């Protein structure tokens, strides 16, 4: 066998070895997470742990994106767990805390959630992520307008308990119409709320379901949250959003107007059952 072929074969073996090792690591993390899940139960606003355990309260941030070398594509994930406090307990209180779950259709992802790192050796790197949707909304403008010559679009927005609603109007002849979108800056994510050449109503509510997610801080894949939320793209949780009105101008620059929507954690824990899921 010539040296060139041997080198290629060696590279292939290395790649295969790395892939097998990564798969084995992920399966071991999943096994630990499943075992931990079997040992906990939900009692009202408490997660009852299998026993008194050492925990580190903090935040888990996952960022994912596709990158290309020109010949191949690779999905990269940045994982960061920031420590806040250490404790020894047999339960975790479920209360409203800040969380952000964002993914666009290119699978650019931001997961920023409260997390409890389990320090017991048998559950090494396992994290418990409580998500309790509760919101307090602020909107800097309730009326949006966009116009060009004698054509215009107008949106009226009203806050609701779980988000916002309103009406979109358009008076157009040459313009194609108007649309209203909800946007997140990083990763760049857009959701169409309404589109019309006359009038349309819109309503956007943020997630209400409560979760306790069992994961692993070292191998969690943020794309796995698609299965949890049941959508290929999503924008949920707390942070700063833009509500953007666009007058669609053919053969010219579109006209925009926008409002800033801020979502902060509310004071009340929502009613209903809490789903316990493994996401690795």
mmCIF file of C-alpha atoms in Angstrom:
data_model
loop_
_atom_site.group_PDB
_atom_site.id
_atom_site.type_symbol
_atom_site.label_atom_id
_atom_site.label_comp_id
_atom_site.label_asym_id
_atom_site.label_seq_id
_atom_site.Cartn_x
_atom_site.Cartn_y
_atom_site.Cartn_z
ATOM 1 C CA UNK A 1 0.000 0.000 0.000
ATOM 2 C CA UNK A 2 1.439 3.381 -0.972
ATOM 3 C CA UNK A 3 2.044 6.047 1.729
ATOM 4 C CA UNK A 4 -0.779 8.296 0.467
ATOM 5 C CA UNK A 5 -3.381 5.547 0.792
ATOM 6 C CA UNK A 6 -2.074 4.585 4.235
ATOM 7 C CA UNK A 7 -2.385 8.193 5.398
ATOM 8 C CA UNK A 8 -5.965 8.451 4.158
ATOM 9 C CA UNK A 9 -6.831 5.148 5.874
ATOM 10 C CA UNK A 10 -5.262 6.374 9.128
ATOM 11 C CA UNK A 11 -7.266 9.603 8.987
ATOM 12 C CA UNK A 12 -10.486 7.638 8.416
ATOM 13 C CA UNK A 13 -9.742 5.404 11.411
ATOM 14 C CA UNK A 14 -9.115 8.470 13.588
ATOM 15 C CA UNK A 15 -12.377 10.079 12.484
ATOM 16 C CA UNK A 16 -14.269 6.839 13.125
ATOM 17 C CA UNK A 17 -12.665 6.513 16.565
ATOM 18 C CA UNK A 18 -13.636 10.058 17.525
ATOM 19 C CA UNK A 19 -17.219 9.494 16.339
ATOM 20 C CA UNK A 20 -17.506 6.227 18.299
ATOM 21 C CA UNK A 21 -16.091 7.858 21.423
ATOM 22 C CA UNK A 22 -18.524 10.777 21.150
ATOM 23 C CA UNK A 23 -21.442 8.376 20.673
ATOM 24 C CA UNK A 24 -20.371 6.333 23.688
ATOM 25 C CA UNK A 25 -20.020 9.460 25.832
ATOM 26 C CA UNK A 26 -23.481 10.674 24.832
ATOM 27 C CA UNK A 27 -25.072 7.284 25.511
ATOM 28 C CA UNK A 28 -23.448 7.163 28.965
ATOM 29 C CA UNK A 29 -24.752 10.674 29.703
ATOM 30 C CA UNK A 30 -28.226 9.618 28.566
ATOM 31 C CA UNK A 31 -28.092 6.519 30.781
ATOM 32 C CA UNK A 32 -27.231 8.628 33.843
ATOM 33 C CA UNK A 33 -29.970 11.124 33.003
ATOM 34 C CA UNK A 34 -32.576 8.380 32.591
ATOM 35 C CA UNK A 35 -31.543 6.776 35.877
ATOM 36 C CA UNK A 36 -31.804 10.121 37.660
ATOM 37 C CA UNK A 37 -35.210 10.783 36.109
ATOM 38 C CA UNK A 38 -36.527 7.458 37.411
ATOM 39 C CA UNK A 39 -35.560 8.431 40.958
ATOM 40 C CA UNK A 40 -37.303 11.807 41.191
ATOM 41 C CA UNK A 41 -40.932 12.827 41.584
ATOM 42 C CA UNK A 42 -42.915 16.053 41.401
ATOM 43 C CA UNK A 43 -44.880 17.086 44.493
ATOM 44 C CA UNK A 44 -46.709 20.357 43.847
ATOM 45 C CA UNK A 45 -44.020 23.008 43.456
ATOM 46 C CA UNK A 46 -41.175 20.708 44.510
ATOM 47 C CA UNK A 47 -38.882 18.275 42.711
ATOM 48 C CA UNK A 48 -38.224 15.487 45.214
ATOM 49 C CA UNK A 49 -34.751 14.042 44.643
ATOM 50 C CA UNK A 50 -33.803 10.375 45.170
ATOM 51 C CA UNK A 51 -32.012 11.360 48.401
ATOM 52 C CA UNK A 52 -30.184 14.256 49.993
ATOM 53 C CA UNK A 53 -27.636 15.333 47.373
ATOM 54 C CA UNK A 54 -24.939 17.856 46.682
ATOM 55 C CA UNK A 55 -25.993 20.404 44.046
ATOM 56 C CA UNK A 56 -24.548 23.519 42.467
ATOM 57 C CA UNK A 57 -27.153 26.117 41.465
ATOM 58 C CA UNK A 58 -26.235 28.077 38.349
ATOM 59 C CA UNK A 59 -27.087 28.651 34.718
ATOM 60 C CA UNK A 60 -26.527 26.507 31.645
ATOM 61 C CA UNK A 61 -25.954 28.257 28.306
ATOM 62 C CA UNK A 62 -25.887 26.264 25.064
ATOM 63 C CA UNK A 63 -25.130 27.870 21.697
ATOM 64 C CA UNK A 64 -25.151 25.874 18.478
ATOM 65 C CA UNK A 65 -24.519 26.624 14.800
ATOM 66 C CA UNK A 66 -23.432 24.988 11.564
ATOM 67 C CA UNK A 67 -19.969 25.778 10.227
ATOM 68 C CA UNK A 68 -18.396 24.820 6.889
ATOM 69 C CA UNK A 69 -14.837 24.126 5.754
ATOM 70 C CA UNK A 70 -15.837 24.242 2.095
ATOM 71 C CA UNK A 71 -15.805 20.449 1.732
ATOM 72 C CA UNK A 72 -17.880 19.475 4.752
ATOM 73 C CA UNK A 73 -20.264 20.871 7.342
ATOM 74 C CA UNK A 74 -19.980 20.484 11.083
ATOM 75 C CA UNK A 75 -22.378 21.378 13.869
ATOM 76 C CA UNK A 76 -20.577 23.195 16.673
ATOM 77 C CA UNK A 77 -21.890 23.567 20.236
ATOM 78 C CA UNK A 78 -20.585 25.917 22.921
ATOM 79 C CA UNK A 79 -21.537 24.849 26.445
ATOM 80 C CA UNK A 80 -21.105 26.927 29.579
ATOM 81 C CA UNK A 81 -22.236 26.283 33.140
ATOM 82 C CA UNK A 82 -21.842 29.228 35.520
ATOM 83 C CA UNK A 83 -21.833 28.452 39.245
ATOM 84 C CA UNK A 84 -23.812 30.563 41.712
ATOM 85 C CA UNK A 85 -24.352 28.671 44.992
ATOM 86 C CA UNK A 86 -23.652 25.225 46.451
ATOM 87 C CA UNK A 87 -26.217 23.371 48.531
ATOM 88 C CA UNK A 88 -27.077 20.007 50.038
ATOM 89 C CA UNK A 89 -30.746 19.102 49.789
ATOM 90 C CA UNK A 90 -33.312 16.454 48.911
ATOM 91 C CA UNK A 91 -35.607 18.792 46.953
ATOM 92 C CA UNK A 92 -35.657 21.659 44.460
ATOM 93 C CA UNK A 93 -38.332 24.353 44.598
ATOM 94 C CA UNK A 94 -40.029 25.124 41.290
ATOM 95 C CA UNK A 95 -40.359 28.887 40.927
ATOM 96 C CA UNK A 96 -40.377 31.400 38.068
ATOM 97 C CA UNK A 97 -36.861 32.132 36.781
ATOM 98 C CA UNK A 98 -35.447 33.677 33.629
ATOM 99 C CA UNK A 99 -35.086 31.349 30.634
ATOM 100 C CA UNK A 100 -34.608 31.785 26.878
ATOM 101 C CA UNK A 101 -35.152 29.093 24.226
ATOM 102 C CA UNK A 102 -34.456 30.289 20.666
ATOM 103 C CA UNK A 103 -33.720 28.394 17.455
ATOM 104 C CA UNK A 104 -34.083 29.489 13.827
ATOM 105 C CA UNK A 105 -34.575 27.264 10.788
ATOM 106 C CA UNK A 106 -30.809 27.158 10.163
ATOM 107 C CA UNK A 107 -30.470 25.492 13.590
ATOM 108 C CA UNK A 108 -28.685 28.451 15.132
ATOM 109 C CA UNK A 109 -29.603 28.000 18.793
ATOM 110 C CA UNK A 110 -29.518 29.776 22.137
ATOM 111 C CA UNK A 111 -30.560 27.870 25.265
ATOM 112 C CA UNK A 112 -30.111 29.945 28.438
ATOM 113 C CA UNK A 113 -31.715 28.282 31.462
ATOM 114 C CA UNK A 114 -31.449 27.912 35.250
ATOM 115 C CA UNK A 115 -29.792 24.613 36.165
ATOM 116 C CA UNK A 116 -28.783 22.503 39.145
ATOM 117 C CA UNK A 117 -25.595 20.498 38.651
ATOM 118 C CA UNK A 118 -25.643 17.200 40.549
ATOM 119 C CA UNK A 119 -22.259 16.640 42.233
ATOM 120 C CA UNK A 120 -22.823 13.003 43.261
ATOM 121 C CA UNK A 121 -20.249 10.764 41.451
ATOM 122 C CA UNK A 122 -22.845 8.351 40.034
ATOM 123 C CA UNK A 123 -24.615 11.248 38.271
ATOM 124 C CA UNK A 124 -21.508 13.186 37.227
ATOM 125 C CA UNK A 125 -22.283 16.212 34.988
ATOM 126 C CA UNK A 126 -26.059 15.617 35.186
ATOM 127 C CA UNK A 127 -28.087 18.825 35.395
ATOM 128 C CA UNK A 128 -31.680 19.471 36.462
ATOM 129 C CA UNK A 129 -33.287 22.313 34.488
ATOM 130 C CA UNK A 130 -36.574 23.680 35.896
ATOM 131 C CA UNK A 131 -38.602 25.794 33.453
ATOM 132 C CA UNK A 132 -41.606 27.584 34.937
ATOM 133 C CA UNK A 133 -43.166 29.937 32.393
ATOM 134 C CA UNK A 134 -44.352 33.131 34.056
ATOM 135 C CA UNK A 135 -44.186 36.549 32.414
ATOM 136 C CA UNK A 136 -44.309 40.271 32.920
ATOM 137 C CA UNK A 137 -44.438 42.088 29.572
ATOM 138 C CA UNK A 138 -43.482 45.649 28.636
ATOM 139 C CA UNK A 139 -44.072 47.166 25.198
ATOM 140 C CA UNK A 140 -42.520 50.531 24.367
ATOM 141 C CA UNK A 141 -45.053 51.279 21.601
ATOM 142 C CA UNK A 142 -48.559 49.983 20.988
ATOM 143 C CA UNK A 143 -49.064 51.572 17.573
ATOM 144 C CA UNK A 144 -46.890 50.974 14.480
ATOM 145 C CA UNK A 145 -47.165 52.741 11.106
ATOM 146 C CA UNK A 146 -45.389 52.448 7.764
ATOM 147 C CA UNK A 147 -46.246 54.469 4.648
ATOM 148 C CA UNK A 148 -45.037 55.272 1.140
ATOM 149 C CA UNK A 149 -46.748 57.921 -0.988
ATOM 150 C CA UNK A 150 -50.477 57.341 -0.432
ATOM 151 C CA UNK A 151 -50.171 53.733 0.740
ATOM 152 C CA UNK A 152 -49.795 52.740 4.375
ATOM 153 C CA UNK A 153 -49.935 49.992 6.989
ATOM 154 C CA UNK A 154 -50.922 50.232 10.633
ATOM 155 C CA UNK A 155 -50.719 47.761 13.516
ATOM 156 C CA UNK A 156 -52.308 48.113 16.939
ATOM 157 C CA UNK A 157 -50.841 45.884 19.686
ATOM 158 C CA UNK A 158 -52.321 45.049 23.086
ATOM 159 C CA UNK A 159 -50.543 43.088 25.808
ATOM 160 C CA UNK A 160 -52.247 39.985 27.223
ATOM 161 C CA UNK A 161 -51.484 37.712 30.177
ATOM 162 C CA UNK A 162 -49.412 35.350 28.036
ATOM 163 C CA UNK A 163 -48.234 37.618 25.206
ATOM 164 C CA UNK A 164 -49.964 40.077 22.926
ATOM 165 C CA UNK A 165 -52.656 40.428 20.258
ATOM 166 C CA UNK A 166 -54.003 43.051 17.896
ATOM 167 C CA UNK A 167 -54.995 44.024 14.371
ATOM 168 C CA UNK A 168 -53.043 44.786 11.223
ATOM 169 C CA UNK A 169 -54.485 47.090 8.548
ATOM 170 C CA UNK A 170 -53.172 47.923 5.069
ATOM 171 C CA UNK A 171 -54.329 50.306 2.340
ATOM 172 C CA UNK A 172 -52.341 49.452 -0.778
ATOM 173 C CA UNK A 173 -52.480 49.603 -4.574
ATOM 174 C CA UNK A 174 -48.943 49.184 -5.889
ATOM 175 C CA UNK A 175 -47.496 47.746 -2.683
ATOM 176 C CA UNK A 176 -47.933 44.022 -2.110
ATOM 177 C CA UNK A 177 -49.310 44.426 1.384
ATOM 178 C CA UNK A 178 -48.110 44.487 4.981
ATOM 179 C CA UNK A 179 -46.744 41.930 7.399
ATOM 180 C CA UNK A 180 -46.033 41.817 11.107
ATOM 181 C CA UNK A 181 -43.179 39.734 12.523
ATOM 182 C CA UNK A 182 -41.699 38.811 15.887
ATOM 183 C CA UNK A 183 -37.886 38.884 15.935
ATOM 184 C CA UNK A 184 -34.948 37.908 18.130
ATOM 185 C CA UNK A 185 -31.494 39.364 17.491
ATOM 186 C CA UNK A 186 -28.963 36.626 18.335
ATOM 187 C CA UNK A 187 -29.457 34.125 16.861
ATOM 188 C CA UNK A 188 -31.295 35.979 14.103
ATOM 189 C CA UNK A 189 -34.800 34.498 14.286
ATOM 190 C CA UNK A 190 -38.077 35.637 12.714
ATOM 191 C CA UNK A 191 -41.665 34.470 13.113
ATOM 192 C CA UNK A 192 -44.440 35.820 10.882
ATOM 193 C CA UNK A 193 -47.489 36.903 12.903
ATOM 194 C CA UNK A 194 -49.758 38.247 10.161
ATOM 195 C CA UNK A 195 -49.717 39.274 6.483
ATOM 196 C CA UNK A 196 -52.456 41.079 4.585
ATOM 197 C CA UNK A 197 -53.342 43.565 1.875
ATOM 198 C CA UNK A 198 -56.474 44.644 3.797
ATOM 199 C CA UNK A 199 -56.821 43.641 7.460
ATOM 200 C CA UNK A 200 -55.921 40.746 9.723
ATOM 201 C CA UNK A 201 -55.945 39.870 13.403
ATOM 202 C CA UNK A 202 -52.974 38.371 15.203
ATOM 203 C CA UNK A 203 -52.231 36.779 18.564
ATOM 204 C CA UNK A 204 -48.925 35.520 19.979
ATOM 205 C CA UNK A 205 -48.784 33.637 23.260
ATOM 206 C CA UNK A 206 -45.596 32.358 24.860
ATOM 207 C CA UNK A 207 -45.224 28.832 26.203
ATOM 208 C CA UNK A 208 -47.204 27.897 29.312
ATOM 209 C CA UNK A 209 -46.151 24.294 29.914
ATOM 210 C CA UNK A 210 -43.896 23.602 32.896
ATOM 211 C CA UNK A 211 -40.872 21.345 32.502
ATOM 212 C CA UNK A 212 -38.199 19.670 34.560
ATOM 213 C CA UNK A 213 -35.479 18.709 32.100
ATOM 214 C CA UNK A 214 -32.737 16.221 32.952
ATOM 215 C CA UNK A 215 -29.643 16.776 30.813
ATOM 216 C CA UNK A 216 -25.837 16.764 30.848
ATOM 217 C CA UNK A 217 -23.751 19.933 30.892
ATOM 218 C CA UNK A 218 -20.941 18.460 28.760
ATOM 219 C CA UNK A 219 -22.768 16.696 25.933
ATOM 220 C CA UNK A 220 -26.241 18.289 25.672
ATOM 221 C CA UNK A 221 -27.206 19.016 22.060
ATOM 222 C CA UNK A 222 -29.345 22.203 21.890
ATOM 223 C CA UNK A 223 -31.108 20.887 18.759
ATOM 224 C CA UNK A 224 -32.764 18.277 20.992
ATOM 225 C CA UNK A 225 -35.063 21.007 22.293
ATOM 226 C CA UNK A 226 -36.925 20.754 18.962
ATOM 227 C CA UNK A 227 -38.412 17.477 20.153
ATOM 228 C CA UNK A 228 -39.279 18.960 23.537
ATOM 229 C CA UNK A 229 -41.129 21.968 22.088
ATOM 230 C CA UNK A 230 -42.467 20.211 18.986
ATOM 231 C CA UNK A 231 -41.230 22.856 16.528
ATOM 232 C CA UNK A 232 -38.365 23.086 14.026
ATOM 233 C CA UNK A 233 -37.902 26.752 15.015
ATOM 234 C CA UNK A 234 -38.951 28.543 18.192
ATOM 235 C CA UNK A 235 -38.683 31.739 20.250
ATOM 236 C CA UNK A 236 -39.757 31.287 23.846
ATOM 237 C CA UNK A 237 -38.986 32.738 27.238
ATOM 238 C CA UNK A 238 -37.601 35.954 28.597
ATOM 239 C CA UNK A 239 -35.548 38.660 26.949
ATOM 240 C CA UNK A 240 -35.937 41.437 24.383
ATOM 241 C CA UNK A 241 -37.953 40.899 21.205
ATOM 242 C CA UNK A 242 -38.780 43.175 18.285
ATOM 243 C CA UNK A 243 -42.299 43.401 16.842
ATOM 244 C CA UNK A 244 -41.712 44.685 13.308
ATOM 245 C CA UNK A 245 -44.229 46.067 10.808
ATOM 246 C CA UNK A 246 -43.227 45.993 7.132
ATOM 247 C CA UNK A 247 -44.886 47.667 4.156
ATOM 248 C CA UNK A 248 -43.879 45.441 1.212
ATOM 249 C CA UNK A 249 -42.777 47.739 -1.626
ATOM 250 C CA UNK A 250 -42.110 46.104 -5.021
ATOM 251 C CA UNK A 251 -39.045 47.348 -6.953
ATOM 252 C CA UNK A 252 -38.039 49.497 -3.996
ATOM 253 C CA UNK A 253 -37.011 49.490 -0.368
ATOM 254 C CA UNK A 254 -39.557 48.165 2.096
ATOM 255 C CA UNK A 255 -40.712 50.538 4.843
ATOM 256 C CA UNK A 256 -40.424 49.374 8.461
ATOM 257 C CA UNK A 257 -41.553 50.360 11.923
ATOM 258 C CA UNK A 258 -40.920 48.427 15.103
ATOM 259 C CA UNK A 259 -41.639 48.162 18.795
ATOM 260 C CA UNK A 260 -39.568 46.546 21.535
ATOM 261 C CA UNK A 261 -41.201 43.841 23.633
ATOM 262 C CA UNK A 262 -39.501 42.948 26.909
ATOM 263 C CA UNK A 263 -40.444 39.769 28.729
ATOM 264 C CA UNK A 264 -39.354 39.340 32.350
ATOM 265 C CA UNK A 265 -40.174 36.574 34.845
ATOM 266 C CA UNK A 266 -43.521 37.037 36.551
ATOM 267 C CA UNK A 267 -44.359 36.382 40.180
ATOM 268 C CA UNK A 268 -46.839 33.518 39.853
ATOM 269 C CA UNK A 269 -46.130 29.847 39.121
ATOM 270 C CA UNK A 270 -48.543 28.697 36.393
ATOM 271 C CA UNK A 271 -51.065 25.987 37.153
ATOM 272 C CA UNK A 272 -50.973 22.543 35.601
ATOM 273 C CA UNK A 273 -48.774 19.472 35.664
ATOM 274 C CA UNK A 274 -45.015 19.536 35.222
ATOM 275 C CA UNK A 275 -43.507 17.377 32.477
ATOM 276 C CA UNK A 276 -40.239 15.613 33.288
ATOM 277 C CA UNK A 277 -38.118 14.973 30.174
ATOM 278 C CA UNK A 278 -34.599 13.791 29.365
ATOM 279 C CA UNK A 279 -32.862 16.020 26.798
ATOM 280 C CA UNK A 280 -29.272 15.060 25.926
#
